[in-house]
Coordinates of C-alpha atoms in Angstrom, one line a residue:
Chain A
M7 CA 0.0 0.0 0.0
D8 CA 1.2 3.5 -0.6
K9 CA 2.1 5.4 2.5
I10 CA 2.6 8.8 0.9
Q11 CA 0.9 10.0 -2.3
A12 CA 2.0 13.2 -3.9
Q13 CA -0.3 14.4 -6.7
G14 CA 0.6 17.3 -8.9
V15 CA 2.5 19.1 -6.1
K16 CA 3.5 22.6 -7.1
K17 CA 5.4 25.3 -5.2
K18 CA 6.1 28.9 -6.1
F19 CA 8.1 31.3 -4.0
K20 CA 7.5 35.0 -4.2
L21 CA 10.8 37.0 -4.5
K22 CA 11.4 40.3 -2.8
D23 CA 9.9 43.4 -4.5
G24 CA 11.9 44.3 -7.5
Q25 CA 13.7 41.0 -7.8
E26 CA 13.0 39.1 -11.0
V27 CA 13.7 35.7 -12.3
N28 CA 13.6 34.2 -15.8
N29 CA 11.2 31.2 -15.9
N30 CA 11.8 29.7 -19.3
G31 CA 11.6 33.0 -21.1
T32 CA 9.0 34.8 -19.0
I33 CA 10.2 37.3 -16.5
S34 CA 8.5 37.0 -13.2
N35 CA 8.6 38.0 -9.5
E36 CA 7.9 34.4 -8.6
V37 CA 10.2 31.4 -8.7
E38 CA 8.6 28.1 -9.7
V39 CA 10.4 25.4 -7.7
L40 CA 8.1 22.4 -8.1
N41 CA 6.0 21.9 -11.1
G42 CA 3.6 19.0 -10.6
V43 CA 5.4 16.3 -8.6
D44 CA 3.6 12.9 -8.8
L45 CA 5.1 10.4 -6.5
D46 CA 3.8 7.4 -4.6
I47 CA 5.9 6.1 -1.8
R48 CA 5.2 2.6 -0.6
N49 CA 4.9 1.6 3.0
G50 CA 8.2 0.5 4.5
E51 CA 10.3 1.5 1.5
F52 CA 13.5 3.5 1.4
L53 CA 13.0 6.1 -1.3
V54 CA 15.8 8.4 -2.3
M55 CA 15.3 11.6 -4.3
V56 CA 18.2 12.9 -6.3
G57 CA 18.3 15.9 -8.5
P58 CA 20.3 19.0 -9.4
S59 CA 20.6 21.8 -6.9
G60 CA 17.5 23.9 -6.6
C61 CA 15.2 21.4 -8.1
G62 CA 13.0 21.5 -5.1
K63 CA 13.8 18.2 -3.4
S64 CA 14.1 19.8 0.0
V65 CA 11.0 21.9 -0.5
F66 CA 9.1 18.7 -1.3
L67 CA 10.3 17.2 2.0
D68 CA 9.1 20.4 3.8
I69 CA 5.7 19.9 2.2
V70 CA 5.5 16.3 3.3
A71 CA 6.6 17.3 6.8
G72 CA 3.8 19.8 6.8
L73 CA 6.2 22.7 7.4
T74 CA 5.1 24.6 4.3
N75 CA 2.1 24.5 2.1
S76 CA 2.1 23.6 -1.6
T77 CA 0.8 26.1 -4.0
G78 CA -0.9 23.4 -6.0
G79 CA -1.7 19.7 -5.8
S80 CA -1.6 17.8 -2.5
V81 CA 0.2 15.2 -0.5
Y82 CA -1.6 12.4 1.3
L83 CA -0.3 10.5 4.2
D84 CA -2.3 7.2 4.8
G85 CA -4.9 8.7 2.5
K86 CA -5.2 11.9 4.6
K87 CA -4.2 15.2 3.2
I88 CA -1.2 16.7 4.9
E89 CA -2.0 20.2 6.2
G90 CA 0.5 20.7 8.9
P91 CA 3.1 19.0 11.0
N92 CA 2.0 15.6 12.2
L93 CA 3.2 13.2 14.7
K94 CA 3.6 10.3 12.3
S95 CA 6.6 11.9 10.6
A96 CA 10.1 12.9 11.8
Y97 CA 12.5 15.1 10.1
V98 CA 16.3 15.0 10.0
L99 CA 17.8 18.2 8.6
Q100 CA 21.2 18.8 6.9
Q101 CA 22.5 21.1 9.6
Y102 CA 21.7 18.8 12.5
A103 CA 19.7 21.5 14.2
L104 CA 20.4 20.1 17.6
F105 CA 19.3 22.5 20.4
P106 CA 22.5 23.8 21.8
W107 CA 21.1 24.4 25.3
R108 CA 20.2 20.7 25.6
N109 CA 22.6 17.9 26.2
A110 CA 22.6 14.8 23.9
L111 CA 20.1 12.9 26.0
S112 CA 17.6 15.7 26.3
N113 CA 17.9 16.5 22.6
I114 CA 16.9 13.0 21.8
E115 CA 14.0 13.3 24.3
F116 CA 12.7 16.4 22.7
G117 CA 10.1 14.9 20.4
L118 CA 8.8 12.7 23.2
E119 CA 8.7 15.7 25.6
V120 CA 6.6 17.6 23.1
K121 CA 4.2 14.6 22.9
G122 CA 3.9 14.8 26.7
M123 CA 5.5 11.5 27.5
P124 CA 6.6 11.2 31.2
K125 CA 10.2 11.9 32.0
E126 CA 11.2 8.3 33.0
E127 CA 9.7 6.7 29.9
R128 CA 11.4 9.1 27.5
T129 CA 14.7 8.7 29.2
I130 CA 14.6 5.0 28.8
I131 CA 13.9 5.4 25.0
A132 CA 16.6 8.0 24.6
K133 CA 19.2 5.9 26.4
K134 CA 18.4 2.9 24.2
L135 CA 19.0 5.1 21.1
L136 CA 22.2 6.5 22.5
S137 CA 23.5 3.0 22.9
L138 CA 22.3 2.0 19.5
F139 CA 24.5 4.7 18.0
G140 CA 27.4 3.8 20.4
L141 CA 27.1 7.2 22.2
S142 CA 26.0 6.1 25.7
D143 CA 29.1 7.7 27.3
F144 CA 28.2 11.0 25.7
W145 CA 24.7 11.5 27.1
D146 CA 25.6 14.6 29.1
R147 CA 27.5 16.4 26.3
F148 CA 26.3 19.5 24.7
P149 CA 26.3 19.8 20.9
Y150 CA 29.3 22.1 20.9
Q151 CA 31.2 19.3 22.5
L152 CA 30.4 16.7 19.8
S153 CA 31.9 16.2 16.4
G154 CA 29.7 16.6 13.3
G155 CA 29.2 12.9 12.9
M156 CA 28.2 12.5 16.6
Q157 CA 25.8 15.5 16.3
Q158 CA 24.1 14.0 13.2
R159 CA 23.8 10.6 15.0
I160 CA 22.0 12.4 17.9
A161 CA 19.8 14.2 15.4
I162 CA 18.8 10.9 13.8
A163 CA 18.2 9.4 17.2
R164 CA 16.0 12.4 18.1
A165 CA 13.9 11.7 15.0
L166 CA 13.8 7.9 15.6
A167 CA 12.8 8.4 19.3
T168 CA 9.3 9.3 18.4
N169 CA 9.0 6.0 16.6
P170 CA 7.8 7.7 13.4
E171 CA 5.9 6.0 10.6
I172 CA 7.8 8.1 8.1
L173 CA 11.3 9.4 8.4
L174 CA 12.2 12.4 6.2
M175 CA 15.9 13.1 5.7
D176 CA 17.2 16.1 3.9
E177 CA 20.8 15.6 2.9
P178 CA 21.6 14.4 6.4
F179 CA 25.2 13.5 5.6
A180 CA 26.1 16.3 3.2
A181 CA 28.0 18.3 5.8
L182 CA 30.2 15.4 6.9
D183 CA 33.6 14.2 5.7
A184 CA 33.7 11.3 3.3
Q185 CA 34.7 8.6 5.9
T186 CA 32.1 9.7 8.5
R187 CA 29.5 9.8 5.8
E188 CA 30.1 6.2 4.8
I189 CA 30.1 5.1 8.4
L190 CA 26.8 6.8 9.0
Q191 CA 25.3 5.4 5.8
N192 CA 26.2 1.9 7.1
E193 CA 24.7 2.6 10.6
L194 CA 21.5 4.1 9.1
I195 CA 21.0 1.1 6.7
K196 CA 21.6 -1.4 9.5
I197 CA 19.1 0.4 11.8
W198 CA 16.6 0.8 8.9
E199 CA 16.8 -2.9 7.9
G200 CA 15.8 -3.7 11.5
T201 CA 12.9 -1.2 11.6
R202 CA 11.6 -0.8 8.0
T203 CA 10.3 2.6 8.6
T204 CA 9.2 4.4 5.5
V205 CA 12.1 6.7 4.6
V206 CA 12.2 9.6 2.1
F207 CA 15.8 10.6 1.7
V208 CA 17.1 13.5 -0.3
T209 CA 20.7 13.6 -1.5
H210 CA 23.1 15.0 -4.1
S211 CA 25.2 11.8 -4.0
I212 CA 24.3 9.1 -6.5
D213 CA 26.5 6.6 -4.6
E214 CA 24.6 7.3 -1.4
A215 CA 21.3 7.0 -3.2
I216 CA 22.0 3.6 -4.7
F217 CA 23.6 2.3 -1.5
L218 CA 20.6 3.1 0.6
A219 CA 17.6 3.0 -1.7
D220 CA 14.9 0.6 -2.7
R221 CA 13.9 3.1 -5.3
V222 CA 15.6 6.3 -6.6
A223 CA 13.4 9.1 -7.8
V224 CA 15.4 11.3 -10.3
M225 CA 14.2 14.9 -10.4
T226 CA 14.4 17.3 -13.3
A227 CA 16.0 20.7 -13.0
R228 CA 13.9 23.6 -11.6
P229 CA 11.0 23.6 -11.8
G230 CA 11.2 20.1 -10.4
T231 CA 9.2 17.1 -11.4
V232 CA 9.9 13.4 -11.1
K233 CA 11.7 12.4 -14.2
Q234 CA 11.9 8.7 -13.6
I235 CA 11.9 6.2 -10.8
I236 CA 14.5 3.5 -10.8
D237 CA 14.2 0.3 -8.9
I238 CA 17.5 -0.6 -7.1
N239 CA 17.4 -4.4 -7.0
L240 CA 20.5 -4.8 -4.9
P241 CA 20.2 -7.5 -2.2
R242 CA 19.8 -6.7 1.5
P243 CA 21.3 -6.6 4.0
R244 CA 23.8 -4.4 2.3
D245 CA 27.3 -3.5 3.4
V246 CA 30.3 -1.6 2.1
N247 CA 31.3 -4.4 -0.4
I248 CA 28.2 -3.9 -2.4
R249 CA 29.7 -0.6 -3.7
S250 CA 32.2 -2.5 -5.8
T251 CA 29.8 -4.9 -7.5
P252 CA 29.0 -4.5 -11.2
E253 CA 25.3 -4.2 -10.4
F254 CA 26.1 -1.2 -8.3
A255 CA 28.0 0.4 -11.2
D256 CA 25.1 -0.4 -13.5
N257 CA 22.7 1.5 -11.3
R258 CA 25.0 4.4 -11.0
H259 CA 25.3 4.7 -14.8
K260 CA 21.5 4.5 -15.1
V261 CA 21.0 7.3 -12.6
W262 CA 23.8 9.4 -13.9
D263 CA 22.5 9.2 -17.5
L264 CA 19.1 10.5 -16.3
L265 CA 20.6 13.2 -14.2
K266 CA 23.4 14.5 -16.4
G267 CA 21.2 16.6 -18.7
E268 CA 19.3 18.0 -15.7
V269 CA 22.5 19.1 -13.9
I270 CA 23.7 20.9 -17.0
K271 CA 20.4 22.6 -17.4
A272 CA 20.5 23.6 -13.7
Q273 CA 24.0 25.0 -14.0
K274 CA 22.9 27.3 -16.9
D275 CA 20.1 28.5 -14.8
W276 CA 22.0 31.4 -13.1
E277 CA 18.9 33.0 -11.9
L278 CA 18.7 30.1 -9.5
A279 CA 20.7 32.1 -7.0
S280 CA 17.8 34.4 -6.5
V281 CA 15.8 31.5 -5.0
Y282 CA 18.3 31.4 -2.1
A283 CA 18.3 35.2 -1.9
K284 CA 14.7 35.0 -0.7
Chain B
M2 CA 26.8 -3.5 17.1
A3 CA 26.8 0.1 16.0
G4 CA 29.9 0.7 18.1
E5 CA 31.9 -1.8 16.0
I6 CA 31.1 -0.1 12.8
F7 CA 32.7 3.2 13.6
G8 CA 35.4 1.9 15.8
S9 CA 35.9 2.4 19.5
K10 CA 34.5 5.7 20.8
D11 CA 37.7 6.2 22.7
E12 CA 39.1 7.9 19.7
F13 CA 36.9 10.9 20.4
K14 CA 38.1 11.2 23.9
L15 CA 40.8 13.5 25.1
R16 CA 44.0 11.6 25.7
P17 CA 45.8 13.1 28.7
I18 CA 49.5 13.6 28.2
E19 CA 51.5 11.5 30.6
I20 CA 53.2 13.8 33.1
S21 CA 54.0 13.1 36.7
N22 CA 51.6 14.8 39.1
N23 CA 54.2 16.9 40.9
T24 CA 55.6 18.3 37.6
K25 CA 52.1 19.1 36.6
R26 CA 51.3 20.9 39.9
F27 CA 54.5 22.9 39.7
R28 CA 53.8 23.9 36.1
N29 CA 50.3 24.9 36.9
L30 CA 51.4 27.1 39.8
K31 CA 54.1 28.7 37.6
E32 CA 51.6 29.3 34.8
K33 CA 49.1 30.8 37.3
L34 CA 51.7 33.1 38.8
S35 CA 52.8 34.4 35.5
A36 CA 49.2 34.9 34.4
W37 CA 48.5 36.9 37.5
S38 CA 51.6 39.0 37.2
R39 CA 50.7 39.8 33.6
R40 CA 47.2 40.7 34.7
F41 CA 48.2 43.0 37.5
L42 CA 51.3 44.5 35.9
L43 CA 49.8 47.7 34.5
V44 CA 47.5 48.3 37.5
F45 CA 50.5 48.0 39.7
V46 CA 52.4 50.5 37.5
L47 CA 49.4 52.9 37.8
F48 CA 49.4 52.7 41.6
L49 CA 53.2 53.2 41.7
A50 CA 53.0 56.3 39.5
W51 CA 50.2 57.5 41.7
E52 CA 52.4 57.0 44.7
I53 CA 55.6 58.6 43.3
L54 CA 54.3 61.5 41.1
P55 CA 53.0 63.7 44.0
S56 CA 56.4 63.7 45.7
T57 CA 58.3 64.6 42.5
G58 CA 56.6 68.0 42.3
L59 CA 55.2 67.2 38.9
V60 CA 51.7 67.2 40.3
S61 CA 50.4 69.0 43.3
P62 CA 50.2 66.7 46.3
I63 CA 47.2 68.7 47.5
F64 CA 45.0 68.0 44.4
F65 CA 46.6 64.7 43.8
P66 CA 47.4 63.0 47.1
K67 CA 49.6 59.9 47.1
F68 CA 48.1 56.5 46.7
S69 CA 49.0 55.6 50.3
V70 CA 47.3 58.7 51.5
T71 CA 44.2 57.8 49.6
V72 CA 44.2 54.3 50.9
L73 CA 44.6 55.6 54.4
A74 CA 41.6 57.9 53.9
L75 CA 39.7 55.0 52.6
M76 CA 40.5 52.9 55.7
N77 CA 39.4 55.7 57.9
L78 CA 36.1 56.1 56.0
I79 CA 35.5 52.4 56.3
S80 CA 36.2 52.2 60.0
S81 CA 34.1 55.3 60.8
G82 CA 31.2 53.8 58.9
E83 CA 30.7 56.9 56.8
L84 CA 31.5 55.2 53.5
L85 CA 29.2 52.3 54.2
I86 CA 26.2 54.6 54.5
H87 CA 26.8 56.0 51.0
I88 CA 27.6 52.6 49.4
E89 CA 24.4 51.3 50.8
A90 CA 22.4 54.2 49.6
S91 CA 23.8 54.0 46.0
L92 CA 23.4 50.2 45.9
Q93 CA 19.9 50.3 47.2
R94 CA 18.8 52.8 44.5
S95 CA 20.5 50.9 41.7
I96 CA 19.2 47.5 42.8
I97 CA 15.6 48.6 43.2
G98 CA 15.5 50.6 39.9
Y99 CA 17.4 47.8 38.1
G100 CA 15.1 45.1 39.5
L101 CA 12.0 47.1 38.4
A102 CA 13.5 47.6 34.9
M103 CA 14.1 43.8 34.7
I104 CA 10.5 43.0 35.7
V105 CA 9.2 45.3 33.1
A106 CA 11.7 45.0 30.2
I107 CA 12.1 41.2 29.9
P108 CA 8.4 40.2 29.7
L109 CA 7.7 43.2 27.5
G110 CA 10.6 42.4 25.2
L111 CA 9.5 38.8 24.9
I112 CA 6.0 39.9 23.8
M113 CA 7.4 42.5 21.5
G114 CA 9.8 40.1 19.9
W115 CA 7.2 37.4 19.5
Y116 CA 4.5 39.6 18.0
S117 CA 6.8 41.3 15.5
S118 CA 4.0 43.6 14.3
I119 CA 4.1 45.5 17.6
E120 CA 7.6 46.7 16.8
K121 CA 6.5 48.6 13.7
Y122 CA 4.6 50.9 16.1
T123 CA 7.1 51.1 18.9
D124 CA 10.5 51.1 17.2
L125 CA 10.8 54.8 16.5
L126 CA 9.6 55.8 19.9
I127 CA 12.1 53.4 21.6
Q128 CA 14.9 54.5 19.4
T129 CA 14.1 58.2 20.2
L130 CA 14.0 57.7 23.9
R131 CA 17.0 55.5 24.1
N132 CA 19.2 57.7 22.0
T133 CA 18.4 60.8 24.0
S134 CA 21.3 61.4 26.4
L135 CA 20.3 60.2 29.9
F136 CA 22.2 63.0 31.5
A137 CA 20.1 65.5 29.6
L138 CA 17.1 64.0 31.2
L139 CA 18.4 64.0 34.8
P140 CA 17.2 67.6 35.5
L141 CA 13.8 66.7 34.1
F142 CA 13.4 63.7 36.3
I143 CA 14.5 65.7 39.4
M144 CA 12.1 68.4 38.5
L145 CA 9.2 65.9 38.1
F146 CA 9.9 63.5 40.9
G147 CA 11.8 65.7 43.4
I148 CA 15.2 65.0 45.0
G149 CA 14.0 62.0 47.1
E150 CA 14.5 58.3 46.6
T151 CA 11.7 58.1 44.1
S152 CA 13.3 60.2 41.5
K153 CA 16.6 58.3 41.7
I154 CA 14.9 54.9 41.5
I155 CA 13.0 56.1 38.5
I156 CA 16.1 57.4 36.8
V157 CA 17.9 54.1 37.3
F158 CA 14.8 52.3 36.1
Y159 CA 14.7 54.4 32.9
A160 CA 18.4 54.0 32.3
A161 CA 18.4 50.3 32.7
L162 CA 15.2 49.7 30.7
W163 CA 16.5 50.1 27.2
Y164 CA 19.3 47.7 26.9
M165 CA 17.3 45.0 28.5
L166 CA 14.3 45.7 26.3
I167 CA 16.2 45.9 23.1
N168 CA 18.3 42.9 23.7
T169 CA 15.3 40.8 24.7
I170 CA 13.5 41.8 21.6
S171 CA 16.4 41.1 19.3
G172 CA 17.1 37.8 21.2
V173 CA 13.6 36.6 20.4
K174 CA 13.8 37.8 16.8
S175 CA 17.1 36.3 16.0
V176 CA 16.4 32.8 17.1
D177 CA 17.9 30.5 14.4
P178 CA 15.0 29.5 12.1
L179 CA 16.6 26.1 11.9
Y180 CA 15.7 25.4 15.6
I181 CA 12.1 26.6 14.9
K182 CA 11.9 24.3 11.9
A183 CA 13.3 21.3 13.8
A184 CA 10.9 21.9 16.6
K185 CA 7.9 22.4 14.4
S186 CA 8.6 19.2 12.6
F187 CA 7.7 17.5 15.9
G188 CA 4.3 19.2 15.8
I189 CA 5.1 21.5 18.7
S190 CA 2.4 23.8 20.1
D191 CA 3.0 27.6 20.0
I192 CA 3.3 27.7 23.8
D193 CA 5.8 24.9 23.9
L194 CA 7.7 26.5 21.0
F195 CA 8.0 29.7 23.1
K196 CA 8.9 27.8 26.3
K197 CA 11.3 25.2 24.9
I198 CA 12.9 27.0 22.0
I199 CA 12.4 30.8 21.9
L200 CA 13.1 31.4 25.5
P201 CA 16.2 29.3 26.0
A202 CA 17.6 30.4 22.6
S203 CA 17.2 34.1 23.5
I204 CA 18.7 33.8 27.0
P205 CA 22.2 34.8 25.9
S206 CA 21.0 38.0 24.4
I207 CA 18.8 38.8 27.4
I208 CA 21.6 38.2 29.8
S209 CA 24.0 40.4 27.8
G210 CA 21.3 43.1 27.8
A211 CA 21.0 42.7 31.6
R212 CA 24.8 43.1 31.9
L213 CA 25.0 46.3 29.8
S214 CA 22.1 47.9 31.6
A215 CA 23.6 47.0 35.0
K216 CA 26.6 49.2 34.2
T217 CA 24.3 52.0 33.0
A218 CA 22.3 51.7 36.2
V219 CA 25.3 52.2 38.4
M220 CA 26.7 55.0 36.2
V221 CA 23.5 57.0 36.2
V222 CA 22.8 56.7 39.9
I223 CA 26.2 58.3 40.6
A224 CA 25.4 61.2 38.2
A225 CA 22.0 61.7 39.8
E226 CA 23.5 61.7 43.3
M227 CA 25.9 64.4 42.2
L228 CA 23.1 66.6 41.0
A229 CA 20.7 66.3 43.9
A230 CA 21.1 64.0 46.9
K231 CA 22.1 63.9 50.5
S232 CA 23.6 60.5 50.4
G233 CA 25.2 58.0 48.0
L234 CA 28.7 57.7 46.5
G235 CA 28.0 60.3 43.8
Y236 CA 27.0 62.7 46.5
F237 CA 30.0 61.8 48.6
V238 CA 32.5 62.3 45.8
Q239 CA 31.0 65.6 44.8
N240 CA 30.6 66.8 48.4
S241 CA 34.2 65.8 49.3
Q242 CA 35.4 67.9 46.5
L243 CA 33.4 70.9 47.5
M244 CA 34.5 70.5 51.1
Y245 CA 38.1 70.2 50.1
R246 CA 38.4 66.7 51.5
I247 CA 40.6 65.7 48.6
P248 CA 42.0 62.3 49.8
E249 CA 38.4 61.4 50.7
M250 CA 37.2 62.3 47.2
Y251 CA 39.9 60.0 45.7
A252 CA 38.9 57.3 48.2
G253 CA 35.3 57.6 46.9
I254 CA 36.5 57.3 43.3
L255 CA 38.5 54.3 44.2
T256 CA 35.5 52.7 45.9
L257 CA 33.5 53.3 42.7
A258 CA 36.2 51.6 40.7
I259 CA 36.2 48.6 42.9
I260 CA 32.4 48.4 42.8
G261 CA 32.4 48.7 39.0
L262 CA 35.1 46.1 38.7
S263 CA 33.4 43.6 41.0
L264 CA 30.0 44.2 39.3
N265 CA 31.6 43.5 36.0
Y266 CA 33.2 40.2 37.1
L267 CA 30.0 39.2 38.8
L268 CA 28.0 39.8 35.7
V269 CA 30.5 38.0 33.4
W270 CA 30.4 35.1 35.8
L271 CA 26.6 35.1 35.8
E272 CA 26.6 35.2 32.0
K273 CA 28.9 32.3 31.8
K274 CA 26.7 30.3 34.2
A275 CA 23.5 31.0 32.3
T276 CA 25.1 30.1 29.0
Y277 CA 27.0 27.1 30.2
W278 CA 25.9 25.2 27.1
K279 CA 27.7 27.5 24.7
G280 CA 31.2 26.6 25.8
D281 CA 34.2 28.6 24.9
I282 CA 36.6 27.9 22.1
D283 CA 39.2 26.2 24.3
T284 CA 36.9 23.5 25.5
A285 CA 35.4 23.0 22.1
M286 CA 38.8 22.4 20.7
L287 CA 39.8 20.0 23.4
V288 CA 36.8 17.7 22.9
N289 CA 36.9 17.6 19.1

């Protein structure tokens, strides 16, 4: 059954007064970021979205998380239209976004605290997650005392603590160095293979996408739509060795072939910068 | 399981360098001593110059009594109890006025920061009032509220208000949107968002506003006491000058310096306590 259904999702951003952008020949004060995304995400699958910068992947996640409204179309979660943040989903952001005034343990407890779970219960859950990520000894550290990799582990633990039905991940490993990124990909896939939560994962890295995904959704350049969905039929459980198999390479070629043209298009799109100037 | 994947977590820990305890203690002591001597060197030079210059004839010992004479005057003022009365008067005025400013400014600032549309109406008024020299307003306050305690407390209140108000507003407004986004993704209510995110995130800014306005509060109370008062350190310094009690005047100034310095250290310490989670660069470097 489909867990999430996106139907014709559109998103436009208004620029500041006087700012203009060229939308395929027409000059406008609005940037069209998403132009009709249709995407069905199955229950328990690991879906990865790849696409050139500015194609609206992250905006799509924000819409699924209920943090922003689409300007057209709708997204359904379990058949119900998403109209605001809901307790079924949890979000992991690229910049960790740990609360600096809370220590590791209390950061993980945050979502449960918001839900109103009693202190003892949420501490038990948070401690379990700390030990799952091998960070038990660091429970009382504040974010500034933790490395990037450790901070992102805590951020993932914070999201998992609420036992979400869908986990949204917006380039969670992009800010990490290459080694730490691979280690975290391994940890994530191990944990996921144990829980089978529905995951929507956004990344720039084709390797990361193929290593993690059941299916990879390739996006077009802005305004983004889903160009094609590729099934990744690599066996599970997966480990580092899978990266050197010919099947892995085949998939990488497939995704890159689809993506190449879009990346070139996106790079020509200089006005893109104004999206971020918002 | 997860631990094996990324190796032992010991690699993240700080590895102490092996040194015998005695050497370490000795080195610490030496470092501390040299740090203290560096710190006090210039103040010591100042006191020394203060002591020597009056006897060289370069400055008049009558208008510029030696440091030792000043200290002696200070001791006498302390033992006679005269100084204490004035310290008490000044501190009482500052603390009451400051406390009132805090009670008003922080909640008001939180509301004004949270409902950003209020600021459109209030901004110009606040900027006008806050950028008008306090000292120009002193005669006005004295005229309106007399020369009693009320006028001095109101003056301190007014002086302390602005930094706290403005820093609280900007603290609330400059909360990293990323924290708000993360919190909202958990479906947080507006009240919880305020309590669990906005408030803790703006505390550093509120505290630094409180620190700045504490200094202003002490400064303005002295000025007010110089203009119209029968007690307080400002009155005492001014009066000593008029009465030609020059060493006593210097003793008063020295007292103010000591109070200012202690206040500053107290506030810095409080600021550090309240933002313990921020860490300083040193500790952050050690752990990573």
